[in-house]
GROMACS .gro file of C-alpha atoms in nm:
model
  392
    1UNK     CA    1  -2.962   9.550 -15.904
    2UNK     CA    2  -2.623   9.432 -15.862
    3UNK     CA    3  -2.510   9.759 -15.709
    4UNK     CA    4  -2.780   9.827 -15.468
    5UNK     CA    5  -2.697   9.471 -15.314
    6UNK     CA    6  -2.318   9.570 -15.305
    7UNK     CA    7  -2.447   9.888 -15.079
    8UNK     CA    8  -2.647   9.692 -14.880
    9UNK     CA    9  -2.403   9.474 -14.792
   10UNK     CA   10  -2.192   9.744 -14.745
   11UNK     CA   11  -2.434   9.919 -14.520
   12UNK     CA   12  -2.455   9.575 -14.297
   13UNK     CA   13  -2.049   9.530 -14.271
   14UNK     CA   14  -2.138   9.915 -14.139
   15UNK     CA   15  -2.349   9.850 -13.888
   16UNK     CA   16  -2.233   9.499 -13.775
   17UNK     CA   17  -2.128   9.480 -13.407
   18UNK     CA   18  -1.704   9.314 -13.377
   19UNK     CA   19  -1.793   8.919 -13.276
   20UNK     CA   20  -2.175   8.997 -13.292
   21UNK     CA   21  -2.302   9.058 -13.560
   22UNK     CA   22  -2.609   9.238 -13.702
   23UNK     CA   23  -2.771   9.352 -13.370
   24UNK     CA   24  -3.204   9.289 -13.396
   25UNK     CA   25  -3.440   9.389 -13.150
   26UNK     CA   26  -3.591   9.065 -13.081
   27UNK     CA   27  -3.496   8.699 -13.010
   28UNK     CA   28  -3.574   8.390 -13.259
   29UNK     CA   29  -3.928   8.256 -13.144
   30UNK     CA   30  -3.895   7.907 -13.238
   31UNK     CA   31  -3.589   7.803 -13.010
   32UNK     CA   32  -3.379   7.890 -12.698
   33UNK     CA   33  -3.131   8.205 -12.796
   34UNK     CA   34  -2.795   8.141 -12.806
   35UNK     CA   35  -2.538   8.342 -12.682
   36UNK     CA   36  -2.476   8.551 -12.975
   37UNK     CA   37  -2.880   8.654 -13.003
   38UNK     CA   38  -2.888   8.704 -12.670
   39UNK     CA   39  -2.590   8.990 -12.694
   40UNK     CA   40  -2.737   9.121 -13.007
   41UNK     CA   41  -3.053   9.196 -12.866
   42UNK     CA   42  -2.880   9.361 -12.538
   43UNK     CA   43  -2.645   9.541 -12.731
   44UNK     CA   44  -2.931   9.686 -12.947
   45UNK     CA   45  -3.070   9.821 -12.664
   46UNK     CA   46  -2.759   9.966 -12.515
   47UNK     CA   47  -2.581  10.073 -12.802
   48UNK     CA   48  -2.935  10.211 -13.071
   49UNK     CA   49  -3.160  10.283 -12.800
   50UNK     CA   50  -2.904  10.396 -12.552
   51UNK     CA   51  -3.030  10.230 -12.226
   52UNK     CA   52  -2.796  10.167 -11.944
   53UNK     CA   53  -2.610   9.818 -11.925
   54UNK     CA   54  -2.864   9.701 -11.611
   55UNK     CA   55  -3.182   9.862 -11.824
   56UNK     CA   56  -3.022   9.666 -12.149
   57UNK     CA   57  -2.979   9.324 -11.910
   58UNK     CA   58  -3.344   9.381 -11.778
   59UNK     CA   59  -3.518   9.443 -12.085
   60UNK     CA   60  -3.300   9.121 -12.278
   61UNK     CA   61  -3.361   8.872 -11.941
   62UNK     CA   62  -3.788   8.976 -12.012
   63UNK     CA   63  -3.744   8.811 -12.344
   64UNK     CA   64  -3.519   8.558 -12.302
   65UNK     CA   65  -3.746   8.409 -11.922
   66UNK     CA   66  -4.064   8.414 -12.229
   67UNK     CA   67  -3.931   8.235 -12.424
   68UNK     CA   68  -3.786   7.965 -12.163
   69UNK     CA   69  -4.190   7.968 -12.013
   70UNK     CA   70  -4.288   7.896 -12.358
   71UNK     CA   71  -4.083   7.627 -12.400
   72UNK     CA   72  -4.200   7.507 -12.053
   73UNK     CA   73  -3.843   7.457 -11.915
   74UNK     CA   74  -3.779   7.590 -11.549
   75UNK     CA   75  -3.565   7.837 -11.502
   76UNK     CA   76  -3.336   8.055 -11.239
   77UNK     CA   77  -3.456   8.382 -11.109
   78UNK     CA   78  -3.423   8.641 -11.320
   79UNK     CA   79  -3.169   8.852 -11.083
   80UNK     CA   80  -2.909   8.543 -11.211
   81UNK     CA   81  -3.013   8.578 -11.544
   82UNK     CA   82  -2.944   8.926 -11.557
   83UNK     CA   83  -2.644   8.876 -11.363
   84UNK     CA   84  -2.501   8.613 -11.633
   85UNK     CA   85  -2.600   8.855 -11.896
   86UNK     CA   86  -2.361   9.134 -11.715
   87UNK     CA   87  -2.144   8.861 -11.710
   88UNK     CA   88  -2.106   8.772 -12.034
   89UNK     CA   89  -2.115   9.149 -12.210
   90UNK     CA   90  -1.817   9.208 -11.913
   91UNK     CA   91  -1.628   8.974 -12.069
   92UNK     CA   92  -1.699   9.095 -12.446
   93UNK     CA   93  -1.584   9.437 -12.318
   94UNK     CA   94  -1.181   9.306 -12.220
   95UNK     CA   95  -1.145   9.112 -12.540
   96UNK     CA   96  -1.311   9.391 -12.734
   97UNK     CA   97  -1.072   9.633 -12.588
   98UNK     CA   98  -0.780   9.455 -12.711
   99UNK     CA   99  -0.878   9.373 -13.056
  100UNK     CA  100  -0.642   9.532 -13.206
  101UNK     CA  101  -0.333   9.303 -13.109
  102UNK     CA  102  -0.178   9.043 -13.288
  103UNK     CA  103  -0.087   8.778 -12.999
  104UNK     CA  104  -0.153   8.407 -13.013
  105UNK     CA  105  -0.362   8.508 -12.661
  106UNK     CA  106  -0.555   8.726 -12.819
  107UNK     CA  107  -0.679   8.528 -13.127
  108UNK     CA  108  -0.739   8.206 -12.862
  109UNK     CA  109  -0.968   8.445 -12.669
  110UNK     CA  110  -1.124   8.549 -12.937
  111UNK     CA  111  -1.168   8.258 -13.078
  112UNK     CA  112  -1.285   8.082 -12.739
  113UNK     CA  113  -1.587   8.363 -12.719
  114UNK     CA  114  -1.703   8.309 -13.094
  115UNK     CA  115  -1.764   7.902 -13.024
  116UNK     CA  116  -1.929   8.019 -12.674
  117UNK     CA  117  -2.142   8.267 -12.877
  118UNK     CA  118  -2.271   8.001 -13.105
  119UNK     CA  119  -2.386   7.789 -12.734
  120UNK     CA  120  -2.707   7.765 -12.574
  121UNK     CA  121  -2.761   8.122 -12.336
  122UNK     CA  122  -2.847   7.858 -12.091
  123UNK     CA  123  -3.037   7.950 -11.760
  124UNK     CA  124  -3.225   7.619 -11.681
  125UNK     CA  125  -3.305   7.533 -11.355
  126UNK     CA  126  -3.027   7.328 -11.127
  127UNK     CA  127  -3.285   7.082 -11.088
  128UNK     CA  128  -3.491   7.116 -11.442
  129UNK     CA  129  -3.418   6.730 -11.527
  130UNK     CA  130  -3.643   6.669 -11.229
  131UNK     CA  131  -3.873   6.934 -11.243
  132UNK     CA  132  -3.954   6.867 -11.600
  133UNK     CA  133  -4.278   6.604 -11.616
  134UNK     CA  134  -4.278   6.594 -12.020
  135UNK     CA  135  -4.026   6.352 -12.202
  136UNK     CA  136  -4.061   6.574 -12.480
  137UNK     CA  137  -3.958   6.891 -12.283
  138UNK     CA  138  -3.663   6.721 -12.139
  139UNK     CA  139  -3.575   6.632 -12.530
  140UNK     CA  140  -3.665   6.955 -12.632
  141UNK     CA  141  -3.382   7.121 -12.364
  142UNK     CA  142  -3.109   6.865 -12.430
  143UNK     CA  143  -3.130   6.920 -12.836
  144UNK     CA  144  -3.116   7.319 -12.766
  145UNK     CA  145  -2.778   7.222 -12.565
  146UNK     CA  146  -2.653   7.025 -12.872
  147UNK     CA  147  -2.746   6.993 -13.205
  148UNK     CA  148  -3.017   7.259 -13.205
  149UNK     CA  149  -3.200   7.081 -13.475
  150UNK     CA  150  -3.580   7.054 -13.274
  151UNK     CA  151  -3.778   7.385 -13.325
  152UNK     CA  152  -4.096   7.506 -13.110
  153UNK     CA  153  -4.428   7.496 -13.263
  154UNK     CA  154  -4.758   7.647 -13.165
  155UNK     CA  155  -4.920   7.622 -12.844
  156UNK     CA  156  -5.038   7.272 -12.739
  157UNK     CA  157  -5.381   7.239 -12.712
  158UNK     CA  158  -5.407   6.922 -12.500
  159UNK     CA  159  -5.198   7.069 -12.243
  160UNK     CA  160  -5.370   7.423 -12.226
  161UNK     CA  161  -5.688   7.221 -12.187
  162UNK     CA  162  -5.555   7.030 -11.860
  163UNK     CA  163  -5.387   7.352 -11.731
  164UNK     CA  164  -5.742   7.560 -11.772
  165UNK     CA  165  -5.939   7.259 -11.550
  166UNK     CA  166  -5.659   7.241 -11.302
  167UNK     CA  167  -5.709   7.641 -11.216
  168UNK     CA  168  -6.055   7.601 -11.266
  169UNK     CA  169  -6.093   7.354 -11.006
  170UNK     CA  170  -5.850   7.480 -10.777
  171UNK     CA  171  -6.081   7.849 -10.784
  172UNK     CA  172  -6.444   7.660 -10.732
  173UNK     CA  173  -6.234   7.541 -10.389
  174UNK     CA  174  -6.086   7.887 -10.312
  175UNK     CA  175  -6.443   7.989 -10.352
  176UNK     CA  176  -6.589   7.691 -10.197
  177UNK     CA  177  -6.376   7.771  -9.892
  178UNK     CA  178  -6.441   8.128  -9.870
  179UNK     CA  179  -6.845   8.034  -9.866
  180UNK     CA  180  -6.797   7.821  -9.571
  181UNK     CA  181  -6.617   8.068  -9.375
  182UNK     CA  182  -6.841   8.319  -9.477
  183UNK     CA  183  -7.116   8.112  -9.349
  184UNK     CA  184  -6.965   8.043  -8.990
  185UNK     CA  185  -6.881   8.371  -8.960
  186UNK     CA  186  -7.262   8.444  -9.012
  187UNK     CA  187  -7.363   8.230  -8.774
  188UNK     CA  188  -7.111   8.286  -8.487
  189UNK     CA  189  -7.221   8.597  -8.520
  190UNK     CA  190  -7.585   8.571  -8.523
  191UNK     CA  191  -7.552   8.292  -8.215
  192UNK     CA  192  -7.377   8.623  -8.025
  193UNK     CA  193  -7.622   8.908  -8.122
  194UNK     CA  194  -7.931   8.676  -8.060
  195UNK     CA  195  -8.188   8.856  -7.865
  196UNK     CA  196  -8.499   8.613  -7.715
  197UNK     CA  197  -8.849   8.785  -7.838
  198UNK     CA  198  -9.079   8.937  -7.557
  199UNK     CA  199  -9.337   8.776  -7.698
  200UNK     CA  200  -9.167   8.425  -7.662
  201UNK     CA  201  -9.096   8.420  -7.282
  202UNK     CA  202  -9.445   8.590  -7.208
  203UNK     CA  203  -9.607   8.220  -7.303
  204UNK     CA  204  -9.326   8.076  -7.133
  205UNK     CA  205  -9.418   8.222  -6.816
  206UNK     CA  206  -9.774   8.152  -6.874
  207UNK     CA  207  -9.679   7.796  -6.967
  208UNK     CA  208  -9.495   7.811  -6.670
  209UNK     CA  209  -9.783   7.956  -6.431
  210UNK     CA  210 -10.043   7.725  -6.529
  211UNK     CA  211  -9.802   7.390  -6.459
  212UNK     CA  212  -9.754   7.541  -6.066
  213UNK     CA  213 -10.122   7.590  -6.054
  214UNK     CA  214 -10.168   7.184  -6.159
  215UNK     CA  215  -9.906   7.142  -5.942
  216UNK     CA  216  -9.973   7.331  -5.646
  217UNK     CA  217 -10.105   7.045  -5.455
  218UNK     CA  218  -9.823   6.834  -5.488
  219UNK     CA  219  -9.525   7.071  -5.317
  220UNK     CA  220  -9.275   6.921  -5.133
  221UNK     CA  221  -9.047   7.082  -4.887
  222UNK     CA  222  -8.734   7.081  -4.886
  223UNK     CA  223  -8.519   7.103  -4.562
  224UNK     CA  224  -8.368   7.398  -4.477
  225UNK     CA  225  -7.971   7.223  -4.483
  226UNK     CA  226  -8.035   7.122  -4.852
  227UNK     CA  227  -8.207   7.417  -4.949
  228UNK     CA  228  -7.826   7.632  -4.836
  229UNK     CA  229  -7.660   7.351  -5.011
  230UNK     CA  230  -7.811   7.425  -5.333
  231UNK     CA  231  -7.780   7.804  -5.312
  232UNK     CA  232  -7.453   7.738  -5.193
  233UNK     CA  233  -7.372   7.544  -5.596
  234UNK     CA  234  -7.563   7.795  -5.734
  235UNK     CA  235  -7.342   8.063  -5.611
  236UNK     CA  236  -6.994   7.908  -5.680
  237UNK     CA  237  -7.117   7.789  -6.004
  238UNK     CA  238  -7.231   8.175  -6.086
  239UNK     CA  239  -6.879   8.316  -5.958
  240UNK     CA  240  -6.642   8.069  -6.156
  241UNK     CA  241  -6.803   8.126  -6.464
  242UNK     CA  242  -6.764   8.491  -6.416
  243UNK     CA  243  -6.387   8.459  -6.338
  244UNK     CA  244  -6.375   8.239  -6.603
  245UNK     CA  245  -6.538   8.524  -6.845
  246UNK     CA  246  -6.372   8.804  -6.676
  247UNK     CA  247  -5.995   8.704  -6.593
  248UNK     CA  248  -5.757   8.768  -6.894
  249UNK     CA  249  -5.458   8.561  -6.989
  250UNK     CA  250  -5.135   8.767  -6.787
  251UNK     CA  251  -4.868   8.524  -6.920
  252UNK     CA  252  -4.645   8.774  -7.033
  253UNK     CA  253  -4.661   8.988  -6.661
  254UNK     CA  254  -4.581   8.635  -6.521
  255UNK     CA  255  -4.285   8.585  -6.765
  256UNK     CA  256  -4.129   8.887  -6.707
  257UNK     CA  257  -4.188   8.878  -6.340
  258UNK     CA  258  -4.083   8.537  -6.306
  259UNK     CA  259  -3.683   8.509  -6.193
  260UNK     CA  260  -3.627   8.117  -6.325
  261UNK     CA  261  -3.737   8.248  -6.710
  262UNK     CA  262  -3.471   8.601  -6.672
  263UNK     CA  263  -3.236   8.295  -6.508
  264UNK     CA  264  -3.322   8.034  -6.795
  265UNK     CA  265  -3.279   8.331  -7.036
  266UNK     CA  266  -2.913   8.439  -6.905
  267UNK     CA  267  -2.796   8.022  -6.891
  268UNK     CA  268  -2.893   8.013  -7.268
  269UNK     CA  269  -2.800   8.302  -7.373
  270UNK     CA  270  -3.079   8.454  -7.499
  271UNK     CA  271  -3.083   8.857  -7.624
  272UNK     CA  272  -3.377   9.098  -7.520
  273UNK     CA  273  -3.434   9.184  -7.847
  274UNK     CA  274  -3.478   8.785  -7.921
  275UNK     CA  275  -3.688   8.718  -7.628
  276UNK     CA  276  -3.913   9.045  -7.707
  277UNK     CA  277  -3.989   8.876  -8.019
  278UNK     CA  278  -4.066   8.493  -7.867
  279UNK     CA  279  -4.264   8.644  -7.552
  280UNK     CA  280  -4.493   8.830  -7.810
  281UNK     CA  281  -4.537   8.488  -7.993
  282UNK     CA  282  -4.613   8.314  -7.685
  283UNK     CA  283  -4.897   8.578  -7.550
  284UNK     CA  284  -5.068   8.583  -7.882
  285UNK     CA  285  -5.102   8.213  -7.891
  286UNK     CA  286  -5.209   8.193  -7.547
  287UNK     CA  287  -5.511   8.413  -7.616
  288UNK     CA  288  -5.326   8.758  -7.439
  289UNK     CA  289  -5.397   9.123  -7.653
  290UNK     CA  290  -5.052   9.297  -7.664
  291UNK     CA  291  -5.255   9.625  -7.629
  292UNK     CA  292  -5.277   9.579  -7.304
  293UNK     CA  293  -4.956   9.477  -7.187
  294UNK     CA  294  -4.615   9.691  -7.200
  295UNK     CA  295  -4.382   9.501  -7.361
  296UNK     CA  296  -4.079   9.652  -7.532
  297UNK     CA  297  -3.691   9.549  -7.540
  298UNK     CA  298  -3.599   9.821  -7.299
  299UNK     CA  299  -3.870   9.663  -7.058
  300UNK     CA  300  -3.749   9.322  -7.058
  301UNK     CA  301  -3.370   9.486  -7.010
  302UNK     CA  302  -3.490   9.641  -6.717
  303UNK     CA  303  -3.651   9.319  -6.571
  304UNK     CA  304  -3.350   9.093  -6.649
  305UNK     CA  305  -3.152   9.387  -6.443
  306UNK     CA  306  -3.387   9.380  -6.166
  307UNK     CA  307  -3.407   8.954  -6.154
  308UNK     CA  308  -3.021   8.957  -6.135
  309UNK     CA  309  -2.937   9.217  -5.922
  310UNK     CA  310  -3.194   8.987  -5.674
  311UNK     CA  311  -2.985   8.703  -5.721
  312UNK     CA  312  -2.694   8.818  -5.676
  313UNK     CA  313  -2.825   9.023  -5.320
  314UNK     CA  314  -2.954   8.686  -5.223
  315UNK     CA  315  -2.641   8.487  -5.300
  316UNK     CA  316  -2.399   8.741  -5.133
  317UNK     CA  317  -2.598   8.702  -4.817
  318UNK     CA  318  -2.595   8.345  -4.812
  319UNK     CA  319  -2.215   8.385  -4.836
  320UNK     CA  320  -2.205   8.589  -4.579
  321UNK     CA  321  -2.430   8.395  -4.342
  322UNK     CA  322  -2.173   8.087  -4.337
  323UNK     CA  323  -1.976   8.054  -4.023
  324UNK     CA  324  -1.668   7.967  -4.197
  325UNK     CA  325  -1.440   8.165  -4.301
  326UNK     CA  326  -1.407   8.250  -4.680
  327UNK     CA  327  -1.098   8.126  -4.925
  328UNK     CA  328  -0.964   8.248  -5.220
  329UNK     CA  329  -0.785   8.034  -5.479
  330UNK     CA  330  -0.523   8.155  -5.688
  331UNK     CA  331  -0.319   7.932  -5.982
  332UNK     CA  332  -0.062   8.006  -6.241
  333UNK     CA  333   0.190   7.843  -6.472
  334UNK     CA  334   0.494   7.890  -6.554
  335UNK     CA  335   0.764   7.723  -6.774
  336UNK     CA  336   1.037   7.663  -6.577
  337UNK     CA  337   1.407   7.429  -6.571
  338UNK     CA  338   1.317   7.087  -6.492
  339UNK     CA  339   1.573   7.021  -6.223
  340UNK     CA  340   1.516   6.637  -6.193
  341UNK     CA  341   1.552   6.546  -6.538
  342UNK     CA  342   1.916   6.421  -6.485
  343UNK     CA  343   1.922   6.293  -6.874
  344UNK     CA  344   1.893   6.675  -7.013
  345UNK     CA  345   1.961   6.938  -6.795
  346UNK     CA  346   1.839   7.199  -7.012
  347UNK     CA  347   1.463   7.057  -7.067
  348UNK     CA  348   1.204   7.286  -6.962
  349UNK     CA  349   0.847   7.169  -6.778
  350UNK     CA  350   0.541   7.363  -6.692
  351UNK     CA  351   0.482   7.404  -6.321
  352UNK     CA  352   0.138   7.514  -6.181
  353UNK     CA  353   0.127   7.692  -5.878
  354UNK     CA  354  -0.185   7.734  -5.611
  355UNK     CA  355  -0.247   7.981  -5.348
  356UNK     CA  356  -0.474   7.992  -5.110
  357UNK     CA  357  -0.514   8.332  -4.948
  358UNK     CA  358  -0.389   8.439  -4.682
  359UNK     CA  359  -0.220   8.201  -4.549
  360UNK     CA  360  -0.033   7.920  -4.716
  361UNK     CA  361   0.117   7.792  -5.032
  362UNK     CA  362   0.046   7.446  -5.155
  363UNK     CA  363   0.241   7.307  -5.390
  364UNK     CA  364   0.432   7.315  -5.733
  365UNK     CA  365   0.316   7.053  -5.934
  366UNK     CA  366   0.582   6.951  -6.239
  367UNK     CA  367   0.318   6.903  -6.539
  368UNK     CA  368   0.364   6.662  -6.837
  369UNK     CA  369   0.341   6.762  -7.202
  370UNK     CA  370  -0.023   6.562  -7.243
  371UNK     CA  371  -0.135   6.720  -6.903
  372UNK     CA  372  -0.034   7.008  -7.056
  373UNK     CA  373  -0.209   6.953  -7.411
  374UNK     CA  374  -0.521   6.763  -7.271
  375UNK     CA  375  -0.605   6.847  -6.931
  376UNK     CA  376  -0.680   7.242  -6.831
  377UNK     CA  377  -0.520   7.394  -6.522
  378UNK     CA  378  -0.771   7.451  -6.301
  379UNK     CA  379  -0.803   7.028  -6.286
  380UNK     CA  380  -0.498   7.043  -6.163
  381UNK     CA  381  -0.536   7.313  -5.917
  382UNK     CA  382  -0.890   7.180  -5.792
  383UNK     CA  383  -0.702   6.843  -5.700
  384UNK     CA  384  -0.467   6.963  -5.530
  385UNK     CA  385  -0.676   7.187  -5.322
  386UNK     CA  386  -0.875   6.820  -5.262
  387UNK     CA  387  -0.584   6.681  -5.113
  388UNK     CA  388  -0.551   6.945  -4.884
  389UNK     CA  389  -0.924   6.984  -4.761
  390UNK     CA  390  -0.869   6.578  -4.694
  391UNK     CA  391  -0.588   6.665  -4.499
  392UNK     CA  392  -0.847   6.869  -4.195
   0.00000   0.00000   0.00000
């Protein structure tokens, strides 16, 4: 007896992963894994079953997010959890490398990984304080971070009881909902398809016969103005509600067509690709079919070229047109000696200078540093070319 427990534990210290530990193919059901369960579960898969290190993180992130939703704790998505869990074996894999020095370093790493290994593999939600309704749940989480002396019983029955009449109720109005569209589908349709039975308008018109016949004796006629009067309303009323039945929606022809929206577009700054996507927003709301309307980003590029190549024909004629005679402004700095500084002769000042073409130059204006710093040249040059205009 004595020597099949000395093999045994012989075979263990065999198979025992450095820092880890006996690896096991599943995690404790009664609490949160720590660290340390968590590797031995990932390195079981990578290292017995020889799965990749993402296939190992996957398959260890399926059991650990169970066990979190059993303890009804929310948690991160599972792309962090796997993430953490690279994380983590990444950092197993530099100390393990060096295990076989001697430094101080070495043992403090080493020793820093085995107290992380015995910590809560924690993944809760940034918010999970919050999001957690239960007192009990919140305890639960908090003791797993800690002490780890709270374990996880069966399922509560209570709980299971509420959750089954809150989806039960919540599918009797999914189906409640579907019924009533069901049924005004039905009867839109049924209101369109409705044909009036022959039978029907025959007494109608009988109905109708036999009330002139009482009648007949009491005609009254009507002048011949009001009579055109009435046909008149009759006719107009006829023809708008066939333009109103027959004319389609065309606000996406008018918004391309339009020059203010390729104008409004180019002011704000606005991409054809972007505006392809809001113009198709904008006809579907407003009741327009896209089948029947070309609409592509190479159409609205070609539109925006057309709109400004309109403008600008119509603005170089207006510039033409004028009887004066056009100017052209020209205005440059330069850092030159500043000549009337009599205290230092070898200070420097920026000096702007403004042409007017062809015929005359203005002025050289001595600038100070905070005109410099604050104020952009063209101010400058635009008052200067003020003081001149005053000057005609």
């Amino acid at each position: 007896m004595e020597k099949l427990n000395i093999e045994a534990s012989l075979t263990r210290s065999k198979t025992a992963v450095w820092l880890i530990g006996q690896l096991q193919d599943v995690l404790p059901a009664n609490v949160l894994p720590k660290t340390s369960d968590v590797l031995k579960v990932f390195c079981y898969h990578h290292h017995t079953e020889k799965t990749t290190v993402s296939e190992s993180a996957k398959l260890t992130s399926y059991q650990i997010l169970e066990l979190w939703d059993k303890a009804r704790i929310p948690t991160t998505y599972d792309t962090h959890v796997i993430e953490k869990l690279k994380s983590v074996f990444e950092e197993y894999q530099l100390i393990k490398k060096n295990k076989g020095r001697a430094s101080d370093a070495q043992r403090l790493r080493e020793k820093n990984f085995e107290e992380k290994s015995r910590k809560l593999f924690d993944i809760a939600h940034q918010e999970a304080a919050q999001l957690i309704k239960i007192h009990e749940d919140r305890v639960f989480l908090e003791d797993q971070g800690s002490t780890r002396q709270m374990k996880m019983s069966g399922i509560d029955k209570q709980l299971s009881k509420k959750e089954d009449r809150a989806e039960e109720r919540k599918q009797k109005d999914e189906d409640r909902q579907m019924r009533e569209e069901h049924r005004k589908n039905a009867s839109a349709q049924s209101s369109i398809t409705q044909i009036p039975d022959s039978s029907n308008s025959e007494n109608e018109e009988n109905i109708e016969e036999q009330q002139q016949h009482k009648d007949k004796d009491y005609e009254i006629e009507i002048p011949l103005y009001y009579k055109k009067q009435l046909c008149y309303a009759v006719d107009v009323e006829e023809s708008s509600e066939y333009d109103i039945a027959t004319k389609k929606p065309r606000i996406l022809q008018d918004m391309l067509s339009s020059s203010d929206v390729a104008s409004a577009l180019d002011r704000i700054n606005l991409s054809d690709r972007k505006f392809t996507i809001l113009a198709a927003a904008i006809s579907q709301a407003s009741g327009q079919s896209l089948d029947d309307a070309a609409l592509s980003r190479s159409t609205v590029h070609r539109k925006r070229l057309t709109h400004r190549s309109v403008i600008e024909s119509h603005v170089r004629e207006q510039f033409l047109a004028r009887d004066k005679t056009p100017l052209l402004v020209h205005w440059d700095s330069k850092i030159m000696k500043d000549t009337t500084n009599n205290t230092d002769p070898h200070s420097n000042t920026d000096r702007v200078a403004v042409v007017v073409t062809p015929k005359k130059y203005w002025a050289s204006l001595k600038l100070q540093q905070e005109q410099v710093k604050h104020r952009p040249m063209q101010h400058t040059s635009c008052s200067i070319y003020g003081n001149y205009l005053k000057t005609l």
